[in-house]
PDB file of C-alpha atoms in Angstrom:
ATOM      1  CA  MET A 105      91.617  86.432  65.276  1.00 84.00           C
ATOM      2  CA  THR A 106      91.464  86.523  61.487  1.00 92.00           C
ATOM      3  CA  VAL A 107      93.218  84.069  59.178  1.00 90.00           C
ATOM      4  CA  LYS A 108      95.656  86.824  58.244  1.00 92.00           C
ATOM      5  CA  GLN A 109      96.490  87.465  61.899  1.00 92.00           C
ATOM      6  CA  ARG A 110      97.047  83.745  62.499  1.00 93.00           C
ATOM      7  CA  ILE A 111      99.447  83.595  59.575  1.00 94.00           C
ATOM      8  CA  TYR A 112     101.354  86.641  60.816  1.00 94.00           C
ATOM      9  CA  ARG A 113     101.584  85.159  64.302  1.00 93.00           C
ATOM     10  CA  LYS A 114     102.922  81.901  62.875  1.00 94.00           C
ATOM     11  CA  ILE A 115     105.566  83.786  60.917  1.00 95.00           C
ATOM     12  CA  CYS A 116     106.651  85.703  64.042  1.00 94.00           C
ATOM     13  CA  VAL A 117     106.867  82.537  66.129  1.00 92.00           C
ATOM     14  CA  CYS A 118     108.654  80.360  63.565  1.00 94.00           C
ATOM     15  CA  PHE A 119     110.841  82.828  61.699  1.00 92.00           C
ATOM     16  CA  GLY A 120     111.052  85.828  64.032  1.00 91.00           C
ATOM     17  CA  LYS A 121     114.822  85.770  64.489  1.00 92.00           C
ATOM     18  CA  TYR A 122     115.349  85.892  60.721  1.00 95.00           C
ATOM     19  CA  ILE A 123     113.109  88.926  60.181  1.00 95.00           C
ATOM     20  CA  SER A 124     114.216  92.549  60.519  1.00 97.00           C
ATOM     21  CA  ASP A 125     112.927  94.448  63.561  1.00 97.00           C
ATOM     22  CA  LYS A 126     110.805  96.689  61.357  1.00 97.00           C
ATOM     23  CA  THR A 127     109.076  93.855  59.495  1.00 97.00           C
ATOM     24  CA  TYR A 128     108.633  91.813  62.669  1.00 97.00           C
ATOM     25  CA  LEU A 129     106.957  94.712  64.483  1.00 97.00           C
ATOM     26  CA  LYS A 130     104.608  95.343  61.565  1.00 97.00           C
ATOM     27  CA  LEU A 131     103.504  91.709  61.599  1.00 97.00           C
ATOM     28  CA  LEU A 132     103.227  91.513  65.388  1.00 97.00           C
ATOM     29  CA  TYR A 133     101.343  94.799  65.641  1.00 97.00           C
ATOM     30  CA  GLU A 134      98.663  93.665  63.218  1.00 96.00           C
ATOM     31  CA  THR A 135      98.479  90.320  65.032  1.00 96.00           C
ATOM     32  CA  ARG A 136      97.988  91.826  68.476  1.00 95.00           C
ATOM     33  CA  ILE A 137      96.225  95.130  67.777  1.00 95.00           C
ATOM     34  CA  GLY A 138      94.363  94.161  64.619  1.00 94.00           C
ATOM     35  CA  LYS A 139      95.491  97.218  62.641  1.00 94.00           C
ATOM     36  CA  LYS A 140      98.330  98.064  60.304  1.00 96.00           C
ATOM     37  CA  LEU A 141     101.294  99.742  61.948  1.00 97.00           C
ATOM     38  CA  ASN A 142     101.872 103.257  60.623  1.00 96.00           C
ATOM     39  CA  LEU A 143     105.561 104.069  61.055  1.00 96.00           C
ATOM     40  CA  LYS A 144     105.685 106.880  58.491  1.00 95.00           C
ATOM     41  CA  ASN A 145     103.137 108.963  60.363  1.00 96.00           C
ATOM     42  CA  PRO A 146     102.529 107.326  63.769  1.00 97.00           C
ATOM     43  CA  ILE A 147      99.629 108.854  65.700  1.00 96.00           C
ATOM     44  CA  THR A 148      98.571 106.655  68.616  1.00 97.00           C
ATOM     45  CA  PHE A 149     100.554 105.953  71.763  1.00 97.00           C
ATOM     46  CA  ASP A 150     101.243 102.358  70.693  1.00 97.00           C
ATOM     47  CA  GLU A 151     102.364 103.369  67.203  1.00 98.00           C
ATOM     48  CA  LYS A 152     104.819 105.910  68.533  1.00 98.00           C
ATOM     49  CA  LEU A 153     106.273 103.402  70.986  1.00 98.00           C
ATOM     50  CA  GLN A 154     106.952 101.067  68.065  1.00 98.00           C
ATOM     51  CA  TRP A 155     108.711 103.950  66.271  1.00 98.00           C
ATOM     52  CA  LEU A 156     110.825 104.600  69.354  1.00 98.00           C
ATOM     53  CA  LYS A 157     111.835 100.934  69.514  1.00 98.00           C
ATOM     54  CA  LEU A 158     113.331 101.242  66.052  1.00 97.00           C
ATOM     55  CA  TYR A 159     114.816 104.721  65.994  1.00 97.00           C
ATOM     56  CA  ASP A 160     115.517 105.883  69.557  1.00 96.00           C
ATOM     57  CA  ARG A 161     118.379 103.686  70.742  1.00 96.00           C
ATOM     58  CA  LYS A 162     121.005 104.770  73.234  1.00 96.00           C
ATOM     59  CA  ASP A 163     123.533 102.706  75.172  1.00 95.00           C
ATOM     60  CA  GLU A 164     122.303 104.016  78.521  1.00 96.00           C
ATOM     61  CA  TYR A 165     118.871 102.498  77.868  1.00 97.00           C
ATOM     62  CA  THR A 166     120.388  99.049  78.358  1.00 97.00           C
ATOM     63  CA  VAL A 167     121.651 100.115  81.781  1.00 97.00           C
ATOM     64  CA  TRP A 168     118.300 101.613  82.773  1.00 98.00           C
ATOM     65  CA  ALA A 169     116.369  98.492  81.737  1.00 97.00           C
ATOM     66  CA  ASP A 170     118.733  96.237  83.716  1.00 97.00           C
ATOM     67  CA  LYS A 171     117.159  95.730  87.157  1.00 97.00           C
ATOM     68  CA  TYR A 172     120.594  95.447  88.771  1.00 97.00           C
ATOM     69  CA  GLU A 173     122.616  98.066  86.885  1.00 98.00           C
ATOM     70  CA  VAL A 174     119.830 100.679  87.098  1.00 98.00           C
ATOM     71  CA  ARG A 175     120.391 100.848  90.853  1.00 98.00           C
ATOM     72  CA  ASN A 176     123.616 102.784  90.257  1.00 97.00           C
ATOM     73  CA  TYR A 177     121.759 105.254  88.027  1.00 98.00           C
ATOM     74  CA  VAL A 178     119.050 105.766  90.649  1.00 98.00           C
ATOM     75  CA  ALA A 179     121.604 106.183  93.436  1.00 98.00           C
ATOM     76  CA  GLU A 180     123.408 108.821  91.362  1.00 97.00           C
ATOM     77  CA  LYS A 181     120.274 110.756  90.380  1.00 98.00           C
ATOM     78  CA  LEU A 182     118.167 110.368  93.526  1.00 97.00           C
ATOM     79  CA  GLY A 183     120.222 108.817  96.308  1.00 97.00           C
ATOM     80  CA  GLU A 184     120.548 105.295  97.718  1.00 97.00           C
ATOM     81  CA  GLN A 185     117.685 105.910 100.165  1.00 97.00           C
ATOM     82  CA  TYR A 186     115.248 105.388  97.293  1.00 98.00           C
ATOM     83  CA  LEU A 187     116.458 101.840  96.591  1.00 98.00           C
ATOM     84  CA  ILE A 188     114.827  98.717  98.008  1.00 97.00           C
ATOM     85  CA  PRO A 189     117.559  96.848  99.964  1.00 97.00           C
ATOM     86  CA  LEU A 190     119.485  94.390  97.808  1.00 98.00           C
ATOM     87  CA  LEU A 191     120.099  90.921  99.277  1.00 97.00           C
ATOM     88  CA  GLY A 192     122.298  89.499  96.544  1.00 96.00           C
ATOM     89  CA  VAL A 193     122.973  88.947  92.838  1.00 97.00           C
ATOM     90  CA  TRP A 194     123.716  85.657  91.048  1.00 97.00           C
ATOM     91  CA  ASN A 195     124.529  84.491  87.528  1.00 95.00           C
ATOM     92  CA  SER A 196     122.492  81.281  87.667  1.00 94.00           C
ATOM     93  CA  ALA A 197     119.803  79.617  89.740  1.00 93.00           C
ATOM     94  CA  ASP A 198     122.303  76.951  90.818  1.00 93.00           C
ATOM     95  CA  GLU A 199     124.196  79.569  92.823  1.00 95.00           C
ATOM     96  CA  LEU A 200     121.223  80.425  95.043  1.00 94.00           C
ATOM     97  CA  LYS A 201     120.816  78.796  98.446  1.00 94.00           C
ATOM     98  CA  LEU A 202     117.565  79.098 100.352  1.00 94.00           C
ATOM     99  CA  ASP A 203     119.405  79.087 103.684  1.00 93.00           C
ATOM    100  CA  ASP A 204     121.310  82.228 102.655  1.00 94.00           C
ATOM    101  CA  LEU A 205     118.084  84.230 102.312  1.00 96.00           C
ATOM    102  CA  PRO A 206     115.878  85.728 105.040  1.00 96.00           C
ATOM    103  CA  GLU A 207     112.368  84.495 105.887  1.00 96.00           C
ATOM    104  CA  GLN A 208     110.843  86.874 103.333  1.00 96.00           C
ATOM    105  CA  PHE A 209     112.348  88.036 100.027  1.00 96.00           C
ATOM    106  CA  VAL A 210     111.695  88.741  96.340  1.00 96.00           C
ATOM    107  CA  LEU A 211     113.630  87.109  93.507  1.00 97.00           C
ATOM    108  CA  LYS A 212     113.635  88.406  89.941  1.00 96.00           C
ATOM    109  CA  CYS A 213     115.730  88.308  86.796  1.00 97.00           C
ATOM    110  CA  THR A 214     117.491  91.458  85.678  1.00 96.00           C
ATOM    111  CA  HIS A 215     116.555  91.248  81.995  1.00 95.00           C
ATOM    112  CA  ASP A 216     112.803  90.609  81.799  1.00 91.00           C
ATOM    113  CA  SER A 217     109.495  91.552  83.398  1.00 82.00           C
ATOM    114  CA  ALA A 218     107.775  88.270  84.216  1.00 82.00           C
ATOM    115  CA  SER A 219     110.111  86.269  86.430  1.00 90.00           C
ATOM    116  CA  VAL A 220     109.225  87.654  89.863  1.00 93.00           C
ATOM    117  CA  CYS A 221     109.095  85.084  92.690  1.00 94.00           C
ATOM    118  CA  ILE A 222     107.803  86.309  96.053  1.00 94.00           C
ATOM    119  CA  CYS A 223     108.494  84.467  99.299  1.00 95.00           C
ATOM    120  CA  THR A 224     106.479  85.507 102.351  1.00 93.00           C
ATOM    121  CA  ASN A 225     107.144  82.307 104.277  1.00 93.00           C
ATOM    122  CA  LYS A 226     110.004  79.908 103.611  1.00 92.00           C
ATOM    123  CA  LYS A 227     108.020  76.899 104.833  1.00 92.00           C
ATOM    124  CA  ASN A 228     105.356  77.421 102.171  1.00 92.00           C
ATOM    125  CA  PHE A 229     107.656  78.605  99.383  1.00 94.00           C
ATOM    126  CA  ASP A 230     108.088  76.253  96.424  1.00 95.00           C
ATOM    127  CA  TRP A 231     111.828  76.684  95.980  1.00 96.00           C
ATOM    128  CA  ASN A 232     112.209  74.190  93.134  1.00 95.00           C
ATOM    129  CA  ALA A 233     109.440  75.800  91.091  1.00 96.00           C
ATOM    130  CA  ALA A 234     111.003  79.232  91.639  1.00 95.00           C
ATOM    131  CA  MET A 235     114.440  77.996  90.545  1.00 96.00           C
ATOM    132  CA  ASP A 236     112.967  76.402  87.413  1.00 95.00           C
ATOM    133  CA  LYS A 237     111.136  79.613  86.559  1.00 95.00           C
ATOM    134  CA  LEU A 238     114.211  81.788  87.061  1.00 96.00           C
ATOM    135  CA  GLN A 239     116.576  79.495  85.162  1.00 95.00           C
ATOM    136  CA  LYS A 240     114.146  79.260  82.247  1.00 94.00           C
ATOM    137  CA  SER A 241     114.020  83.051  82.159  1.00 95.00           C
ATOM    138  CA  LEU A 242     117.809  83.317  82.266  1.00 95.00           C
ATOM    139  CA  ASN A 243     117.983  81.210  79.119  1.00 94.00           C
ATOM    140  CA  GLN A 244     115.838  83.645  77.135  1.00 93.00           C
ATOM    141  CA  ASN A 245     116.678  86.967  75.531  1.00 95.00           C
ATOM    142  CA  TYR A 246     113.626  89.090  76.283  1.00 93.00           C
ATOM    143  CA  TYR A 247     114.367  91.337  73.311  1.00 96.00           C
ATOM    144  CA  TRP A 248     113.173  88.788  70.759  1.00 95.00           C
ATOM    145  CA  HIS A 249     109.569  88.688  72.020  1.00 94.00           C
ATOM    146  CA  SER A 250     108.605  92.270  71.153  1.00 96.00           C
ATOM    147  CA  ARG A 251     111.869  93.794  69.868  1.00 97.00           C
ATOM    148  CA  GLU A 252     112.300  95.996  72.941  1.00 97.00           C
ATOM    149  CA  TRP A 253     115.856  96.982  72.095  1.00 95.00           C
ATOM    150  CA  PRO A 254     117.046  98.021  75.606  1.00 96.00           C
ATOM    151  CA  TYR A 255     116.762  94.376  76.749  1.00 96.00           C
ATOM    152  CA  LYS A 256     118.893  92.948  73.955  1.00 96.00           C
ATOM    153  CA  ASN A 257     122.323  93.312  75.547  1.00 96.00           C
ATOM    154  CA  ILE A 258     121.503  92.983  79.246  1.00 97.00           C
ATOM    155  CA  THR A 259     123.548  90.357  81.086  1.00 96.00           C
ATOM    156  CA  PRO A 260     120.947  87.934  82.521  1.00 96.00           C
ATOM    157  CA  ARG A 261     121.268  87.633  86.287  1.00 97.00           C
ATOM    158  CA  ILE A 262     119.091  87.007  89.328  1.00 97.00           C
ATOM    159  CA  ILE A 263     118.725  89.501  92.160  1.00 97.00           C
ATOM    160  CA  ALA A 264     117.088  89.215  95.552  1.00 97.00           C
ATOM    161  CA  GLU A 265     115.498  92.218  97.219  1.00 97.00           C
ATOM    162  CA  ALA A 266     113.880  92.736 100.596  1.00 96.00           C
ATOM    163  CA  TYR A 267     110.176  91.870 100.748  1.00 95.00           C
ATOM    164  CA  MET A 268     108.148  94.988 101.460  1.00 92.00           C
ATOM    165  CA  THR A 269     104.450  95.917 101.651  1.00 88.00           C
ATOM    166  CA  ASP A 270     102.563  99.202 101.737  1.00 82.00           C
ATOM    167  CA  GLU A 271      99.869 100.292 104.196  1.00 79.00           C
ATOM    168  CA  SER A 272      97.702  97.323 103.159  1.00 74.00           C
ATOM    169  CA  GLY A 273     100.181  94.946 104.756  1.00 69.00           C
ATOM    170  CA  THR A 274      99.644  92.469 101.913  1.00 72.00           C
ATOM    171  CA  GLU A 275     100.869  94.068  98.690  1.00 77.00           C
ATOM    172  CA  LEU A 276     102.675  96.953  97.054  1.00 85.00           C
ATOM    173  CA  LYS A 277     100.616  99.294  94.932  1.00 89.00           C
ATOM    174  CA  ASP A 278     102.699 100.237  91.922  1.00 92.00           C
ATOM    175  CA  TYR A 279     102.735 103.937  90.986  1.00 96.00           C
ATOM    176  CA  LYS A 280     103.776 104.101  87.344  1.00 97.00           C
ATOM    177  CA  ILE A 281     104.458 107.625  86.111  1.00 98.00           C
ATOM    178  CA  TYR A 282     104.318 108.311  82.379  1.00 98.00           C
ATOM    179  CA  THR A 283     106.706 111.085  81.376  1.00 98.00           C
ATOM    180  CA  PHE A 284     106.910 112.845  78.032  1.00 98.00           C
ATOM    181  CA  GLY A 285     109.884 115.049  77.278  1.00 97.00           C
ATOM    182  CA  GLY A 286     110.990 114.359  80.847  1.00 97.00           C
ATOM    183  CA  GLU A 287     107.816 115.804  82.402  1.00 98.00           C
ATOM    184  CA  PRO A 288     105.287 113.665  84.351  1.00 98.00           C
ATOM    185  CA  TYR A 289     101.900 113.552  82.647  1.00 98.00           C
ATOM    186  CA  LEU A 290      99.934 110.538  83.879  1.00 97.00           C
ATOM    187  CA  ILE A 291     100.005 108.189  86.876  1.00 98.00           C
ATOM    188  CA  GLN A 292      98.927 104.583  86.556  1.00 97.00           C
ATOM    189  CA  VAL A 293      98.334 102.681  89.785  1.00 95.00           C
ATOM    190  CA  ASP A 294      98.415  98.879  89.572  1.00 93.00           C
ATOM    191  CA  PHE A 295      96.939  96.998  92.513  1.00 89.00           C
ATOM    192  CA  ASP A 296      95.930  93.479  93.556  1.00 84.00           C
ATOM    193  CA  ARG A 297      98.329  92.309  90.855  1.00 77.00           C
ATOM    194  CA  PHE A 298      98.534  88.643  91.870  1.00 74.00           C
ATOM    195  CA  HIS A 299      94.830  88.016  92.409  1.00 79.00           C
ATOM    196  CA  ASN A 300      92.610  90.345  90.402  1.00 85.00           C
ATOM    197  CA  HIS A 301      94.969  92.732  88.631  1.00 90.00           C
ATOM    198  CA  ARG A 302      93.406  96.149  88.079  1.00 91.00           C
ATOM    199  CA  ARG A 303      94.747  99.616  87.347  1.00 95.00           C
ATOM    200  CA  ASN A 304      93.387 103.097  87.873  1.00 96.00           C
ATOM    201  CA  LEU A 305      94.631 106.211  86.118  1.00 97.00           C
ATOM    202  CA  TYR A 306      95.181 109.662  87.634  1.00 97.00           C
ATOM    203  CA  THR A 307      96.423 113.058  86.582  1.00 98.00           C
ATOM    204  CA  THR A 308      99.510 114.459  88.294  1.00 97.00           C
ATOM    205  CA  GLU A 309      97.067 116.442  90.492  1.00 97.00           C
ATOM    206  CA  TRP A 310      95.504 113.096  91.528  1.00 97.00           C
ATOM    207  CA  GLU A 311      92.253 113.460  89.638  1.00 97.00           C
ATOM    208  CA  TYR A 312      90.739 110.128  88.596  1.00 97.00           C
ATOM    209  CA  ILE A 313      90.752 109.440  84.838  1.00 97.00           C
ATOM    210  CA  ASP A 314      87.880 107.268  83.662  1.00 96.00           C
ATOM    211  CA  GLU A 315      89.872 105.267  81.099  1.00 96.00           C
ATOM    212  CA  THR A 316      91.614 101.914  80.867  1.00 95.00           C
ATOM    213  CA  ILE A 317      94.963 100.763  79.536  1.00 94.00           C
ATOM    214  CA  GLU A 318      95.033  96.973  79.050  1.00 93.00           C
ATOM    215  CA  TYR A 319      93.779  96.005  82.549  1.00 92.00           C
ATOM    216  CA  SER A 320      90.360  96.826  83.987  1.00 93.00           C
ATOM    217  CA  LYS A 321      89.806  99.958  86.034  1.00 93.00           C
ATOM    218  CA  ASP A 322      87.873  99.948  89.309  1.00 93.00           C
ATOM    219  CA  PRO A 323      86.397 103.355  90.208  1.00 92.00           C
ATOM    220  CA  ASN A 324      84.983 101.818  93.394  1.00 93.00           C
ATOM    221  CA  VAL A 325      88.502 101.417  94.738  1.00 91.00           C
ATOM    222  CA  LYS A 326      89.458 104.793  96.173  1.00 90.00           C
ATOM    223  CA  ILE A 327      93.232 105.054  96.172  1.00 91.00           C
ATOM    224  CA  ALA A 328      94.451 107.807  98.444  1.00 91.00           C
ATOM    225  CA  LYS A 329      96.826 110.388  97.074  1.00 93.00           C
ATOM    226  CA  PRO A 330     100.384 109.332  98.015  1.00 91.00           C
ATOM    227  CA  GLU A 331     101.687 111.217 101.003  1.00 88.00           C
ATOM    228  CA  HIS A 332     104.742 112.447  99.100  1.00 93.00           C
ATOM    229  CA  LEU A 333     103.313 112.713  95.591  1.00 96.00           C
ATOM    230  CA  GLU A 334     105.288 115.838  94.670  1.00 97.00           C
ATOM    231  CA  GLU A 335     108.526 114.175  95.744  1.00 97.00           C
ATOM    232  CA  MET A 336     107.620 111.150  93.640  1.00 97.00           C
ATOM    233  CA  LEU A 337     106.964 113.350  90.616  1.00 98.00           C
ATOM    234  CA  GLU A 338     110.271 115.177  91.100  1.00 98.00           C
ATOM    235  CA  CYS A 339     112.103 111.848  91.283  1.00 98.00           C
ATOM    236  CA  SER A 340     110.437 110.900  88.019  1.00 98.00           C
ATOM    237  CA  ARG A 341     111.596 114.144  86.394  1.00 98.00           C
ATOM    238  CA  LYS A 342     115.192 113.528  87.412  1.00 98.00           C
ATOM    239  CA  LEU A 343     115.246 109.973  86.083  1.00 98.00           C
ATOM    240  CA  ALA A 344     113.477 110.844  82.811  1.00 98.00           C
ATOM    241  CA  ALA A 345     115.421 114.010  81.999  1.00 97.00           C
ATOM    242  CA  GLY A 346     116.356 114.160  78.327  1.00 95.00           C
ATOM    243  CA  THR A 347     114.070 111.321  77.212  1.00 97.00           C
ATOM    244  CA  ILE A 348     111.213 111.371  74.713  1.00 98.00           C
ATOM    245  CA  SER A 349     108.915 108.926  76.493  1.00 98.00           C
ATOM    246  CA  LEU A 350     109.611 106.976  79.665  1.00 98.00           C
ATOM    247  CA  ARG A 351     107.719 105.316  82.496  1.00 98.00           C
ATOM    248  CA  THR A 352     109.246 105.458  85.972  1.00 98.00           C
ATOM    249  CA  ASP A 353     107.777 103.259  88.710  1.00 97.00           C
ATOM    250  CA  PHE A 354     107.701 103.840  92.449  1.00 97.00           C
ATOM    251  CA  TYR A 355     106.288 102.447  95.682  1.00 95.00           C
ATOM    252  CA  SER A 356     105.063 104.340  98.729  1.00 92.00           C
ATOM    253  CA  ILE A 357     105.981 102.482 101.927  1.00 90.00           C
ATOM    254  CA  ASN A 358     105.538 103.824 105.450  1.00 87.00           C
ATOM    255  CA  GLY A 359     105.834 107.417 104.290  1.00 86.00           C
ATOM    256  CA  LYS A 360     108.908 106.743 102.144  1.00 93.00           C
ATOM    257  CA  ILE A 361     109.298 106.500  98.394  1.00 96.00           C
ATOM    258  CA  TYR A 362     111.130 103.583  96.786  1.00 97.00           C
ATOM    259  CA  PHE A 363     112.142 103.112  93.172  1.00 97.00           C
ATOM    260  CA  GLY A 364     110.608 100.194  91.266  1.00 95.00           C
ATOM    261  CA  GLU A 365     111.882 100.145  87.694  1.00 96.00           C
ATOM    262  CA  ILE A 366     112.200 102.057  84.430  1.00 97.00           C
ATOM    263  CA  THR A 367     110.083 100.976  81.473  1.00 96.00           C
ATOM    264  CA  PHE A 368     110.426 102.275  77.936  1.00 97.00           C
ATOM    265  CA  TYR A 369     107.419 100.701  76.256  1.00 97.00           C
ATOM    266  CA  GLN A 370     104.137 100.276  78.136  1.00 94.00           C
ATOM    267  CA  GLU A 371     102.774  96.778  77.381  1.00 95.00           C
ATOM    268  CA  ALA A 372     105.610  96.545  74.824  1.00 95.00           C
ATOM    269  CA  GLY A 373     103.666  99.043  72.705  1.00 96.00           C
ATOM    270  CA  PHE A 374     100.674  96.715  72.340  1.00 96.00           C
ATOM    271  CA  ALA A 375      98.329  98.160  74.953  1.00 95.00           C
ATOM    272  CA  HIS A 376      94.588  97.983  74.385  1.00 94.00           C
ATOM    273  CA  PHE A 377      92.731 101.188  75.221  1.00 94.00           C
ATOM    274  CA  GLU A 378      89.091 101.580  76.131  1.00 94.00           C
ATOM    275  CA  HIS A 379      88.764 104.535  73.776  1.00 94.00           C
ATOM    276  CA  GLU A 380      90.819 105.260  70.674  1.00 94.00           C
ATOM    277  CA  GLU A 381      90.708 108.983  71.431  1.00 96.00           C
ATOM    278  CA  PHE A 382      92.603 108.417  74.664  1.00 96.00           C
ATOM    279  CA  ALA A 383      95.262 106.423  72.790  1.00 96.00           C
ATOM    280  CA  LYS A 384      95.633 109.377  70.412  1.00 97.00           C
ATOM    281  CA  LYS A 385      95.720 111.864  73.284  1.00 97.00           C
ATOM    282  CA  LEU A 386      98.616 110.000  74.879  1.00 97.00           C
ATOM    283  CA  GLY A 387     100.257 109.711  71.472  1.00 97.00           C
ATOM    284  CA  ASP A 388     100.063 113.490  71.074  1.00 98.00           C
ATOM    285  CA  GLN A 389     102.295 113.852  74.123  1.00 98.00           C
ATOM    286  CA  ILE A 390     105.144 111.967  72.437  1.00 98.00           C
ATOM    287  CA  LYS A 391     107.092 114.464  70.344  1.00 97.00           C
ATOM    288  CA  LEU A 392     109.124 112.447  67.881  1.00 96.00           C
ATOM    289  CA  PRO A 393     112.177 114.015  66.231  1.00 91.00           C
ATOM    290  CA  LYS A 394     111.554 115.045  62.653  1.00 80.00           C
TER     291      LYS A 394
END
């Protein structure tokens, strides 16, 4: 990191809340990507996501980014059968009681993306550590970190969902579908996320793409085409209808498709690509309004 980048990072950390979104993103982009952010004529995928943060803001985005409220949107567009069973919702960690939860469950906050706590066995689950993690997350507004506007006005809560695994019996591969103009274009599969996080990329016809976005690829891991891929893609179309750029996430469990979440800005618009040309190719798919 250069001296200039260190200075910019210090400014973001110490004075971030007093800086306009536009200035903050310019400083943070150069800190994390190492290049100046071009908002007048954005070209790459990351640059266009930063533009969308600033100029594509709709009230419904707050609902879609909320991990609790989005369930109503999914039920309306797709049907309740696509939702992972909900075990409860709470306003603070103090309200949760371990005895009220089943042997296995997943806890997460509704307003961020890093507070997941997975319990596969109550006897081995560190309840106090989980409560500290969740309460700390509840006290933060996720918007300030990267100026992802949809998170700004979410009511922070905790939800519990049923613990589920795919055919591996140990994890859930995450099928993240990039849509542009409401049409699926790329599928990112994240796997082994809690041990050796990797991600492979595929076309919508399930052809392997030899590129990386942030996390390492592993061409030696052969991920089978999801049994109901076309249904998954159609679900993505319905959820992303009318949007410029959106990522819709799903799981494939015992022959059924379940909704994961909606994400507006991959890696908050600070993803590192293996090849610049691929970043530009993805950027070309985002058609910004003139």
